[in-house]
Amino acid sequence: MKIVLGVDDSPHARAAVDYVRKLKWPVGAYAMVDMPAASSGAEWLDEQVKFHEEVAARTERELREAGIETESRVVRGDPREALVLAAESDQADLVVVGSHGRSGLTKLLLGSVASHVVTHAPCNVLVVKMRAKGGKG
């Protein structure tokens, strides 16, 4: 089973990584950790890519420690399109993303990576939501 896991440095991505680590995957499960990075200004971009590479490498180590074979990479561009393209090119069986839980105007203005991936990915998509503090969900 090939899994594409979209991460950033948010608590929502952290929840997705933790969820993947805790599940029992079939032998040979393979996670591709994709860390989309925005494209803009050369020096700023270099710093952002380095930061994203560190986050991706940390996530890769955590998944390997959980017994999941992984490979990480940083992909420049819009995270929505980067994750869909990764799922297509890697012939993924599953894409896993965290949900920021935006709604209404905020969702309309900023867009939703999870909604876009669910709509456009060529495979199943698992959207992990953070549990509300002290409650269900």
PDB file of C-alpha atoms in Angstrom:
ATOM      1  CA  MET A   1       0.000   0.000   0.000  1.00  0.00           C
ATOM      2  CA  LYS A   2       1.388   3.382  -0.998  1.00  0.00           C
ATOM      3  CA  ILE A   3       0.378   6.402   1.099  1.00  0.00           C
ATOM      4  CA  VAL A   4       1.001  10.081   0.375  1.00  0.00           C
ATOM      5  CA  LEU A   5       1.039  12.083   3.612  1.00  0.00           C
ATOM      6  CA  GLY A   6       0.822  15.854   3.283  1.00  0.00           C
ATOM      7  CA  VAL A   7       2.474  17.699   6.142  1.00  0.00           C
ATOM      8  CA  ASP A   8       3.340  21.202   7.189  1.00  0.00           C
ATOM      9  CA  ASP A   9       4.401  22.550  10.562  1.00  0.00           C
ATOM     10  CA  SER A  10       0.848  22.869  11.907  1.00  0.00           C
ATOM     11  CA  PRO A  11      -0.867  21.020  14.749  1.00  0.00           C
ATOM     12  CA  HIS A  12      -3.329  19.702  12.147  1.00  0.00           C
ATOM     13  CA  ALA A  13      -0.547  17.997  10.195  1.00  0.00           C
ATOM     14  CA  ARG A  14       0.844  16.718  13.501  1.00  0.00           C
ATOM     15  CA  ALA A  15      -2.531  15.075  14.178  1.00  0.00           C
ATOM     16  CA  ALA A  16      -2.393  13.399  10.739  1.00  0.00           C
ATOM     17  CA  VAL A  17       1.137  12.088  11.358  1.00  0.00           C
ATOM     18  CA  ASP A  18       0.162  10.763  14.793  1.00  0.00           C
ATOM     19  CA  TYR A  19      -2.894   9.056  13.295  1.00  0.00           C
ATOM     20  CA  VAL A  20      -0.817   7.357  10.602  1.00  0.00           C
ATOM     21  CA  ARG A  21       1.791   6.258  13.161  1.00  0.00           C
ATOM     22  CA  LYS A  22      -0.837   4.617  15.369  1.00  0.00           C
ATOM     23  CA  LEU A  23      -2.660   2.632  12.686  1.00  0.00           C
ATOM     24  CA  LYS A  24      -1.809  -0.948  11.827  1.00  0.00           C
ATOM     25  CA  TRP A  25      -0.730  -0.947   8.173  1.00  0.00           C
ATOM     26  CA  PRO A  26      -0.232  -3.978   5.943  1.00  0.00           C
ATOM     27  CA  VAL A  27       3.292  -5.302   5.620  1.00  0.00           C
ATOM     28  CA  GLY A  28       5.069  -3.277   2.980  1.00  0.00           C
ATOM     29  CA  ALA A  29       3.085  -0.071   3.614  1.00  0.00           C
ATOM     30  CA  TYR A  30       5.022   2.822   2.171  1.00  0.00           C
ATOM     31  CA  ALA A  31       4.469   6.457   3.090  1.00  0.00           C
ATOM     32  CA  MET A  32       5.568   9.330   0.876  1.00  0.00           C
ATOM     33  CA  VAL A  33       5.844  12.442   3.054  1.00  0.00           C
ATOM     34  CA  ASP A  34       5.143  15.487   0.886  1.00  0.00           C
ATOM     35  CA  MET A  35       5.989  18.908   2.223  1.00  0.00           C
ATOM     36  CA  PRO A  36       4.702  21.526  -0.234  1.00  0.00           C
ATOM     37  CA  ALA A  37       6.611  24.816  -0.145  1.00  0.00           C
ATOM     38  CA  ALA A  38       5.417  28.093  -1.629  1.00  0.00           C
ATOM     39  CA  SER A  39       7.362  29.598  -4.514  1.00  0.00           C
ATOM     40  CA  SER A  40       8.549  33.208  -4.237  1.00  0.00           C
ATOM     41  CA  GLY A  41      11.777  35.293  -3.686  1.00  0.00           C
ATOM     42  CA  ALA A  42      15.042  33.312  -3.991  1.00  0.00           C
ATOM     43  CA  GLU A  43      16.602  33.868  -0.540  1.00  0.00           C
ATOM     44  CA  TRP A  44      13.304  33.548   1.291  1.00  0.00           C
ATOM     45  CA  LEU A  45      12.491  30.480  -0.766  1.00  0.00           C
ATOM     46  CA  ASP A  46      15.809  28.820   0.121  1.00  0.00           C
ATOM     47  CA  GLU A  47      15.080  29.349   3.825  1.00  0.00           C
ATOM     48  CA  GLN A  48      11.564  27.984   3.451  1.00  0.00           C
ATOM     49  CA  VAL A  49      12.744  24.921   1.542  1.00  0.00           C
ATOM     50  CA  LYS A  50      15.357  24.195   4.212  1.00  0.00           C
ATOM     51  CA  PHE A  51      12.750  24.551   6.969  1.00  0.00           C
ATOM     52  CA  HIS A  52      10.318  22.273   5.106  1.00  0.00           C
ATOM     53  CA  GLU A  53      13.068  19.713   4.474  1.00  0.00           C
ATOM     54  CA  GLU A  54      13.713  19.581   8.226  1.00  0.00           C
ATOM     55  CA  VAL A  55      10.008  19.050   8.985  1.00  0.00           C
ATOM     56  CA  ALA A  56       9.762  16.346   6.303  1.00  0.00           C
ATOM     57  CA  ALA A  57      12.901  14.590   7.584  1.00  0.00           C
ATOM     58  CA  ARG A  58      11.581  14.653  11.160  1.00  0.00           C
ATOM     59  CA  THR A  59       8.278  13.173  10.001  1.00  0.00           C
ATOM     60  CA  GLU A  60      10.108  10.529   7.987  1.00  0.00           C
ATOM     61  CA  ARG A  61      12.112   9.486  11.079  1.00  0.00           C
ATOM     62  CA  GLU A  62       8.950   9.240  13.197  1.00  0.00           C
ATOM     63  CA  LEU A  63       7.214   7.018  10.658  1.00  0.00           C
ATOM     64  CA  ARG A  64      10.260   4.780  10.257  1.00  0.00           C
ATOM     65  CA  GLU A  65      10.412   4.373  14.032  1.00  0.00           C
ATOM     66  CA  ALA A  66       6.779   3.214  13.815  1.00  0.00           C
ATOM     67  CA  GLY A  67       7.819   0.565  11.278  1.00  0.00           C
ATOM     68  CA  ILE A  68       6.573   2.305   8.127  1.00  0.00           C
ATOM     69  CA  GLU A  69       8.953   2.508   5.180  1.00  0.00           C
ATOM     70  CA  THR A  70       9.076   6.157   4.123  1.00  0.00           C
ATOM     71  CA  GLU A  71      10.582   8.639   1.727  1.00  0.00           C
ATOM     72  CA  SER A  72      10.289  12.390   2.162  1.00  0.00           C
ATOM     73  CA  ARG A  73      10.489  15.245  -0.294  1.00  0.00           C
ATOM     74  CA  VAL A  74       9.691  18.930  -0.527  1.00  0.00           C
ATOM     75  CA  VAL A  75       7.597  19.945  -3.508  1.00  0.00           C
ATOM     76  CA  ARG A  76       7.371  23.591  -4.536  1.00  0.00           C
ATOM     77  CA  GLY A  77       3.973  24.985  -5.393  1.00  0.00           C
ATOM     78  CA  ASP A  78       0.394  25.062  -4.222  1.00  0.00           C
ATOM     79  CA  PRO A  79      -0.057  22.252  -1.661  1.00  0.00           C
ATOM     80  CA  ARG A  80      -3.456  21.347  -3.103  1.00  0.00           C
ATOM     81  CA  GLU A  81      -2.059  20.647  -6.553  1.00  0.00           C
ATOM     82  CA  ALA A  82       1.229  19.201  -5.244  1.00  0.00           C
ATOM     83  CA  LEU A  83      -0.575  16.516  -3.246  1.00  0.00           C
ATOM     84  CA  VAL A  84      -2.902  15.579  -6.109  1.00  0.00           C
ATOM     85  CA  LEU A  85       0.040  15.375  -8.531  1.00  0.00           C
ATOM     86  CA  ALA A  86       2.036  13.278  -6.040  1.00  0.00           C
ATOM     87  CA  ALA A  87      -0.885  10.876  -5.663  1.00  0.00           C
ATOM     88  CA  GLU A  88      -1.129  10.576  -9.451  1.00  0.00           C
ATOM     89  CA  SER A  89       2.575  10.250 -10.234  1.00  0.00           C
ATOM     90  CA  ASP A  90       3.278   7.855  -7.346  1.00  0.00           C
ATOM     91  CA  GLN A  91       0.130   5.835  -8.032  1.00  0.00           C
ATOM     92  CA  ALA A  92      -0.837   6.198  -4.375  1.00  0.00           C
ATOM     93  CA  ASP A  93      -3.523   4.074  -2.771  1.00  0.00           C
ATOM     94  CA  LEU A  94      -4.289   6.710  -0.145  1.00  0.00           C
ATOM     95  CA  VAL A  95      -3.616  10.384   0.602  1.00  0.00           C
ATOM     96  CA  VAL A  96      -3.650  11.484   4.253  1.00  0.00           C
ATOM     97  CA  VAL A  97      -4.019  15.149   5.199  1.00  0.00           C
ATOM     98  CA  GLY A  98      -4.891  17.077   8.320  1.00  0.00           C
ATOM     99  CA  SER A  99      -7.868  19.414   8.391  1.00  0.00           C
ATOM    100  CA  HIS A 100      -7.510  22.959   9.641  1.00  0.00           C
ATOM    101  CA  GLY A 101     -11.249  23.008  10.289  1.00  0.00           C
ATOM    102  CA  ARG A 102     -11.834  26.289   8.468  1.00  0.00           C
ATOM    103  CA  SER A 103     -15.349  27.141   7.452  1.00  0.00           C
ATOM    104  CA  GLY A 104     -17.360  29.968   6.000  1.00  0.00           C
ATOM    105  CA  LEU A 105     -15.542  33.039   4.718  1.00  0.00           C
ATOM    106  CA  THR A 106     -12.116  31.900   5.927  1.00  0.00           C
ATOM    107  CA  LYS A 107     -12.440  28.686   3.921  1.00  0.00           C
ATOM    108  CA  LEU A 108     -13.678  30.604   0.898  1.00  0.00           C
ATOM    109  CA  LEU A 109     -10.771  33.084   1.018  1.00  0.00           C
ATOM    110  CA  LEU A 110      -7.955  30.697   1.929  1.00  0.00           C
ATOM    111  CA  GLY A 111      -9.266  27.580   0.262  1.00  0.00           C
ATOM    112  CA  SER A 112      -9.051  24.134   1.719  1.00  0.00           C
ATOM    113  CA  VAL A 113      -6.246  21.734   0.932  1.00  0.00           C
ATOM    114  CA  ALA A 114      -8.279  18.824   2.287  1.00  0.00           C
ATOM    115  CA  SER A 115     -11.386  19.699   0.246  1.00  0.00           C
ATOM    116  CA  HIS A 116      -9.364  20.083  -2.935  1.00  0.00           C
ATOM    117  CA  VAL A 117      -7.513  16.805  -2.428  1.00  0.00           C
ATOM    118  CA  VAL A 118     -10.737  14.934  -1.613  1.00  0.00           C
ATOM    119  CA  THR A 119     -12.300  16.282  -4.811  1.00  0.00           C
ATOM    120  CA  HIS A 120      -9.355  15.814  -7.185  1.00  0.00           C
ATOM    121  CA  ALA A 121      -7.165  12.939  -5.940  1.00  0.00           C
ATOM    122  CA  PRO A 122      -7.213   9.760  -8.043  1.00  0.00           C
ATOM    123  CA  CYS A 123      -7.386   7.596  -4.909  1.00  0.00           C
ATOM    124  CA  ASN A 124      -8.972   7.465  -1.468  1.00  0.00           C
ATOM    125  CA  VAL A 125      -8.305  10.375   0.882  1.00  0.00           C
ATOM    126  CA  LEU A 126      -8.239  10.268   4.676  1.00  0.00           C
ATOM    127  CA  VAL A 127      -8.809  13.643   6.343  1.00  0.00           C
ATOM    128  CA  VAL A 128      -7.681  13.684   9.982  1.00  0.00           C
ATOM    129  CA  LYS A 129      -9.340  16.205  12.252  1.00  0.00           C
ATOM    130  CA  MET A 130      -7.938  17.344  15.560  1.00  0.00           C
ATOM    131  CA  ARG A 131      -9.978  16.401  18.584  1.00  0.00           C
ATOM    132  CA  ALA A 132     -11.562  19.321  20.396  1.00  0.00           C
ATOM    133  CA  LYS A 133      -9.978  19.864  23.792  1.00  0.00           C
ATOM    134  CA  GLY A 134     -11.950  18.042  26.426  1.00  0.00           C
ATOM    135  CA  GLY A 135     -14.520  16.782  23.946  1.00  0.00           C
ATOM    136  CA  LYS A 136     -15.266  14.416  21.130  1.00  0.00           C
ATOM    137  CA  GLY A 137     -14.433  14.891  17.498  1.00  0.00           C
TER     138      GLY A 137
END
